[in-house]
Amino acid sequence: MFENKCIAFIGPGMMAEAMIAGMIHQGVAQPSSMMAAGPTLERLEYLNDKYGIEVGTDNATAARTADVVVLSVKPQRLDRVLAGLKGCIQPGTLVLSIVAGASLSKISRGLEHDIVVRSMPNTPAQIGEGITVWTAAESVTSEQIEMARQILKALGQEIFLEEENYLDMATALSGTGPAYVFLFMEAMVDAGVHMGFPRRIAEQLVAQTVRGSVDFYRTHEEHVHLARLRNQVTSPGGTSAEALYYLEKAGFRTAISRAIWAAYERSRELGKDAKGHIPE
Ligand SMILES: NC(=O)c1ccc[n+]([C@@H]2O[C@H](COP(=O)([O-])OP(=O)(O)OC[C@H]3O[C@@H](n4cnc5c(N)ncnc54)[C@H](OP(=O)(O)O)[C@@H]3O)[C@@H](O)[C@H]2O)c1
C-alpha cells in the first residue's frame, strides 16, 4: 500500500518508533517509504541505524515531500510544530495525529490543511498490543482512510468512529486505561506483600491472574457479560463473596466510574481551543 509513498514522522519518539517497527514487521511499509524528523541527532541516528529509515532535523523538509505526515510530538510541543509546518504540506497529503487531546479543528487551523486524522492510541501500542480509536475529517478520502488504518494497525487493534466526541471518551477509557490497570495491580501486589509473599512472587501471581482473566474472557465465543464470569468465581459464603462485599462497601465501582468521568472531562477541557471553546 505504501509503495512509492512517503510517510514522515514528526516527533521520532517511542510511539513513532512503535509505528515504524510495527509497519516494517507487518510488511505494510518498507524502510525506504519512511522518514523521521526531530531535534536530537542521537535519537535520529539510532532510528536510522536500527530501521534504515531516512532521518533529518528539519520538520518542514520531511513534511514537504510526504504523502502522510504523522504528528507524534508531545502535546506541549504541538503549537510550535504546527506553526513550523504551516504552508509546507502538499494539498493532497494526509496528516495523521496521535497527539493526545489535539482536536481535528486545532490541527486543521494550525496547519491550514484539512485532510486530517485524529487518533488516540494507548501505551501497549509500544509492543503492538495497543488499541487505537480514531476519526477523520470529512475531506479525508477513502484511500487515505485505508492508509491511516494500516499505519494504526501497526500499534495493535484499531476502531474507526465517525464522531470526534468519542476520542475524548476513548482518552478516558482506553488511552488512560493502562494507568487504572497498573494502579489496581500495584494495590494487589502490595496486599500480597502485606500477607507475606515475597514481592517477586506477588507480582508474578498478579500479572498472570490479570492476563489469564483477560484471555479467559476472550475465549468465550459468544458475548458474555463480565458479571457472569465474576459470579462463577463467587461461591455463597466464600472468599470472593467476602472480598467483593468489601470492595462494593468501599465504593470501588463508583470510584472507577467517577475517575473515568473525570478523565473524560479533563480531556475535553484540554482540547478547548485558545478562546476556551470545546471543539465540536
Ligand atoms: N506513549 C504513549 O503510550 C501514548 C499513548 C497515547 C498517545 N500518545 C501521544 O503520542 C505522542 C508521542 O508520545 P511519545 O510517548 O512517543 O513521546 P516521546 O517519546 O517523548 O516522543 C516525542 C518526540 O518528539 C520529539 N520532539 C520534540 N520537539 C520536537 C519538535 N519541535 N519537532 C519534532 N520533534 C520534536 C522528541 O524529541 P526529544 O526527545 O529529542 O526532545 C521525541 O523524539 C504524544 O502526543 C502523546 O500524547 C502517547
Coordinates of C-alpha atoms and ligand atoms in Angstrom, one line a residue:
M1 CA 0.0 0.0 0.0
F2 CA 2.9 2.4 0.7
E3 CA 5.0 1.5 -2.3
N4 CA 6.2 4.8 -3.9
K5 CA 4.7 6.7 -0.9
C6 CA 6.4 8.5 1.8
I7 CA 5.4 8.6 5.5
A8 CA 7.1 11.3 7.5
F9 CA 7.1 11.1 11.3
I10 CA 7.3 14.5 13.0
G11 CA 8.5 13.6 16.5
P12 CA 10.7 10.5 16.5
G13 CA 9.8 9.2 20.0
M14 CA 8.5 6.0 21.5
M15 CA 5.2 6.0 19.6
A16 CA 6.7 6.8 16.3
E17 CA 9.2 4.0 16.8
A18 CA 6.4 1.6 17.6
M19 CA 4.7 2.5 14.4
I20 CA 7.9 2.3 12.3
A21 CA 8.8 -1.1 13.8
G22 CA 5.2 -2.4 13.5
M23 CA 4.9 -1.4 9.9
I24 CA 8.2 -3.0 8.9
H25 CA 7.4 -6.1 10.9
Q26 CA 4.0 -6.5 9.4
G27 CA 5.3 -5.8 5.9
V28 CA 3.0 -2.8 5.5
A29 CA 5.7 -0.4 4.5
Q30 CA 9.4 -0.6 3.7
P31 CA 12.0 1.5 5.5
S32 CA 12.6 3.3 2.2
S33 CA 9.0 4.7 2.5
M34 CA 9.6 6.2 5.9
M35 CA 11.4 9.2 7.3
A36 CA 11.6 10.8 10.8
A37 CA 12.3 14.4 11.8
G38 CA 13.1 15.6 15.3
P39 CA 15.6 17.8 17.2
T40 CA 18.0 15.2 18.6
L41 CA 20.7 13.8 16.3
E42 CA 21.5 10.9 18.6
R43 CA 17.8 9.7 18.5
L44 CA 17.7 10.1 14.7
E45 CA 20.9 8.2 14.2
Y46 CA 19.5 5.4 16.4
L47 CA 16.4 5.1 14.2
N48 CA 18.5 5.3 11.0
D49 CA 20.8 2.5 12.3
K50 CA 18.1 0.3 13.6
Y51 CA 15.4 0.6 10.9
G52 CA 17.3 2.0 7.9
I53 CA 14.8 4.9 7.6
E54 CA 15.8 8.4 6.4
V55 CA 16.1 11.0 9.1
G56 CA 16.6 14.7 9.4
T57 CA 16.4 17.6 11.9
D58 CA 14.1 19.8 9.7
N59 CA 10.4 19.1 10.1
A60 CA 9.4 21.2 7.1
T61 CA 11.8 19.3 4.8
A62 CA 10.4 16.0 5.9
A63 CA 6.8 17.1 5.6
R64 CA 7.1 18.8 2.2
T65 CA 7.6 15.5 0.2
A66 CA 5.4 13.2 2.3
D67 CA 2.1 11.6 1.3
V68 CA 1.4 11.0 5.0
V69 CA 2.6 13.2 7.8
V70 CA 2.4 11.6 11.3
L71 CA 2.3 14.1 14.1
S72 CA 3.9 12.3 17.1
V73 CA 5.2 15.1 19.3
K74 CA 4.2 15.7 22.9
P75 CA 1.0 17.9 23.2
Q76 CA 3.0 20.8 24.7
R77 CA 5.2 20.9 21.6
L78 CA 2.3 20.8 19.2
D79 CA 1.6 24.5 18.7
R80 CA 5.2 25.3 17.8
V81 CA 5.4 22.3 15.5
L82 CA 2.2 23.2 13.7
A83 CA 3.4 26.8 13.2
G84 CA 6.6 25.4 11.7
L85 CA 4.8 23.1 9.3
K86 CA 2.2 25.6 8.1
G87 CA 2.4 26.0 4.4
C88 CA 4.8 23.1 3.9
I89 CA 2.3 20.3 3.5
Q90 CA 1.2 19.4 0.0
P91 CA -2.6 19.9 -0.7
G92 CA -3.3 16.2 -1.0
T93 CA -1.2 15.0 2.0
L94 CA -2.8 13.1 4.8
V95 CA -1.9 14.4 8.3
L96 CA -2.3 11.7 11.0
S97 CA -2.1 12.9 14.6
I98 CA -1.6 10.7 17.6
V99 CA -1.2 13.7 19.9
A100 CA -3.5 13.4 23.0
G101 CA -6.2 16.0 23.2
A102 CA -5.4 17.7 19.9
S103 CA -8.7 18.2 18.0
L104 CA -9.2 18.0 14.3
S105 CA -10.0 21.7 14.2
K106 CA -6.9 22.6 16.1
I107 CA -4.7 20.7 13.8
S108 CA -6.5 21.9 10.6
R109 CA -6.3 25.5 11.8
G110 CA -2.7 25.3 12.8
L111 CA -1.6 23.8 9.5
E112 CA -4.3 25.5 7.3
H113 CA -4.8 22.0 5.9
D114 CA -8.0 20.0 6.3
I115 CA -7.0 16.4 5.4
V116 CA -6.6 15.3 9.0
V117 CA -7.0 12.1 11.0
R118 CA -7.0 12.2 14.8
S119 CA -6.3 9.1 16.8
M120 CA -5.9 8.0 20.4
P121 CA -3.6 5.0 21.0
N122 CA -2.5 3.7 24.3
T123 CA 0.7 2.5 25.9
P124 CA 0.6 -1.2 25.0
A125 CA 0.9 0.1 21.4
Q126 CA 4.7 0.0 22.1
I127 CA 4.5 -3.8 21.9
G128 CA 1.9 -3.9 19.2
E129 CA -0.8 -4.7 21.7
G130 CA -2.5 -1.3 21.9
I131 CA -6.0 -0.2 20.9
T132 CA -6.5 3.0 19.0
V133 CA -9.7 4.9 18.5
W134 CA -9.6 7.2 15.5
T135 CA -11.7 9.6 13.4
A136 CA -11.2 11.5 10.2
A137 CA -12.1 14.9 8.9
E138 CA -14.7 15.0 6.0
S139 CA -12.1 15.7 3.4
V140 CA -10.1 12.6 4.0
T141 CA -10.5 10.2 1.0
S142 CA -11.4 6.5 1.3
E143 CA -7.9 5.6 0.1
Q144 CA -6.4 7.8 2.9
I145 CA -8.7 6.2 5.4
E146 CA -7.2 2.8 4.5
M147 CA -3.7 4.2 4.7
A148 CA -4.4 5.6 8.2
R149 CA -5.9 2.2 9.2
Q150 CA -2.8 0.3 8.0
I151 CA -0.5 2.7 10.0
L152 CA -2.6 2.5 13.2
K153 CA -2.8 -1.3 12.9
A154 CA 1.0 -1.3 13.5
L155 CA 0.1 -0.4 17.1
G156 CA -2.4 -3.2 17.6
Q157 CA -6.2 -3.1 17.2
E158 CA -8.0 0.0 15.9
I159 CA -11.6 1.3 15.9
F160 CA -12.7 3.9 13.4
L161 CA -15.6 6.1 14.7
E162 CA -17.2 9.0 12.8
E163 CA -17.9 11.2 15.7
E164 CA -14.9 13.1 17.2
N165 CA -16.5 13.2 20.6
Y166 CA -15.7 9.5 21.0
L167 CA -12.0 10.4 21.1
D168 CA -12.3 12.2 24.4
M169 CA -14.2 9.1 25.7
A170 CA -11.5 6.8 24.4
T171 CA -8.9 9.0 26.0
A172 CA -10.6 8.4 29.4
L173 CA -11.3 4.7 28.9
S174 CA -8.5 3.1 26.8
G175 CA -5.9 5.9 26.5
T176 CA -5.7 6.4 30.2
G177 CA -6.8 2.8 30.9
P178 CA -3.4 1.3 31.5
A179 CA -2.9 3.7 34.4
Y180 CA -6.0 2.3 36.2
V181 CA -4.9 -1.3 35.5
F182 CA -1.4 -0.7 36.8
L183 CA -2.8 1.0 39.9
F184 CA -5.1 -1.9 40.5
M185 CA -2.3 -4.4 40.0
E186 CA 0.0 -2.4 42.3
A187 CA -2.6 -2.5 45.0
M188 CA -3.0 -6.2 44.6
V189 CA 0.8 -6.8 44.7
D190 CA 1.1 -4.7 47.9
A191 CA -1.7 -6.7 49.5
G192 CA 0.2 -9.9 48.6
V193 CA 3.3 -8.5 50.2
H194 CA 1.3 -7.4 53.3
M195 CA 0.2 -11.0 53.7
G196 CA 3.7 -12.2 53.5
F197 CA 4.5 -13.1 49.9
P198 CA 7.9 -12.0 48.5
R199 CA 7.3 -9.1 46.1
R200 CA 8.6 -11.0 43.1
I201 CA 6.1 -13.8 43.7
A202 CA 3.2 -11.4 44.4
E203 CA 4.0 -9.6 41.1
Q204 CA 4.0 -12.9 39.2
L205 CA 0.7 -14.0 40.8
V206 CA -1.0 -10.7 40.0
A207 CA 0.3 -10.3 36.4
Q208 CA -0.7 -13.8 35.4
T209 CA -4.1 -13.5 37.2
V210 CA -4.8 -10.3 35.2
R211 CA -3.5 -11.8 31.9
G212 CA -5.3 -15.1 32.4
S213 CA -8.6 -13.5 33.3
V214 CA -8.5 -11.4 30.1
D215 CA -7.6 -14.4 28.0
F216 CA -10.3 -16.4 29.6
Y217 CA -12.9 -13.7 29.0
R218 CA -11.8 -13.6 25.3
T219 CA -12.1 -17.3 24.8
H220 CA -15.8 -17.1 25.1
E221 CA -17.1 -17.2 21.5
E222 CA -20.4 -15.6 22.3
H223 CA -20.5 -12.3 24.1
V224 CA -20.5 -12.9 27.8
H225 CA -21.3 -10.3 30.4
L226 CA -18.4 -9.8 32.8
A227 CA -20.8 -10.1 35.8
R228 CA -21.4 -13.8 34.8
L229 CA -17.7 -14.6 34.9
R230 CA -17.5 -12.8 38.3
N231 CA -20.4 -14.9 39.6
Q232 CA -18.7 -18.1 38.5
V233 CA -15.9 -17.4 41.0
T234 CA -18.2 -16.3 43.8
S235 CA -19.5 -19.2 45.9
P236 CA -22.0 -18.5 48.6
G237 CA -20.3 -17.5 51.8
G238 CA -16.9 -18.0 50.2
T239 CA -13.7 -15.8 49.9
S240 CA -14.7 -13.9 46.7
A241 CA -18.1 -13.0 48.2
E242 CA -16.4 -11.7 51.3
A243 CA -13.8 -9.7 49.3
L244 CA -16.4 -8.3 46.8
Y245 CA -18.6 -7.2 49.7
Y246 CA -15.7 -5.0 51.0
L247 CA -14.9 -3.7 47.5
E248 CA -18.6 -2.6 47.0
K249 CA -18.7 -1.2 50.5
A250 CA -15.6 0.9 49.8
G251 CA -17.2 2.3 46.7
F252 CA -14.9 0.5 44.3
R253 CA -17.3 0.6 41.3
T254 CA -18.2 4.3 41.9
A255 CA -14.6 5.3 42.3
I256 CA -13.7 3.7 38.9
S257 CA -16.8 5.3 37.3
R258 CA -16.0 8.8 38.7
A259 CA -12.4 8.5 37.8
I260 CA -13.1 7.7 34.2
W261 CA -15.7 10.5 34.0
A262 CA -13.1 13.0 35.5
A263 CA -10.6 11.9 32.9
Y264 CA -13.2 12.4 30.2
E265 CA -14.0 15.9 31.4
R266 CA -10.3 16.7 31.6
S267 CA -9.7 15.5 28.1
R268 CA -12.5 17.8 26.8
E269 CA -11.0 20.7 28.8
L270 CA -7.5 20.1 27.4
G271 CA -9.0 20.0 23.9
K272 CA -10.5 23.5 24.3
D273 CA -9.2 26.0 21.8
A274 CA -7.4 29.2 22.8
K275 CA -10.8 31.0 23.2
G276 CA -12.0 28.4 25.6
H277 CA -14.4 26.6 23.3
I278 CA -14.8 22.9 23.4
P279 CA -14.3 21.7 19.8
E280 CA -17.5 20.5 18.1
Ligands
LIG1 N1 3.2 6.9 25.0 C1 2.0 6.5 24.9 O1 1.7 5.4 25.3 C2 1.0 7.4 24.2 C3 -0.4 6.9 24.2 C4 -1.3 7.7 23.6 C5 -1.0 8.9 22.9 N2 0.3 9.3 22.9 C6 0.7 10.5 22.2 O2 1.8 10.2 21.3 C7 2.6 11.4 21.2 C8 4.0 11.0 21.3 O3 4.2 10.3 22.6 P1 5.6 9.5 22.9 O4 5.3 8.8 24.1 O5 6.1 8.9 21.7 O6 6.5 10.8 23.3 P2 8.1 10.9 23.1 O7 8.8 9.6 23.2 O8 8.6 12.0 24.1 O9 8.3 11.4 21.6 C9 8.2 12.8 21.3 C10 9.3 13.0 20.3 O10 9.1 14.3 19.7 C11 10.4 14.9 19.6 N3 10.3 16.4 19.5 C12 10.3 17.3 20.5 N4 10.2 18.5 20.0 C13 10.1 18.4 18.6 C14 9.9 19.3 17.5 N5 9.9 20.6 17.7 N6 9.9 18.8 16.3 C15 9.9 17.4 16.1 N7 10.0 16.5 17.1 C16 10.1 17.0 18.3 C17 11.1 14.4 20.8 O11 12.5 14.6 20.7 P3 13.4 14.9 22.0 O12 13.0 13.8 23.0 O13 14.8 14.7 21.5 O14 13.0 16.2 22.5 C18 10.7 13.0 20.8 O15 11.5 12.2 20.0 C19 2.2 12.4 22.4 O16 1.5 13.4 21.8 C20 1.2 11.5 23.2 O17 0.1 12.3 23.7 C21 1.3 8.5 23.5

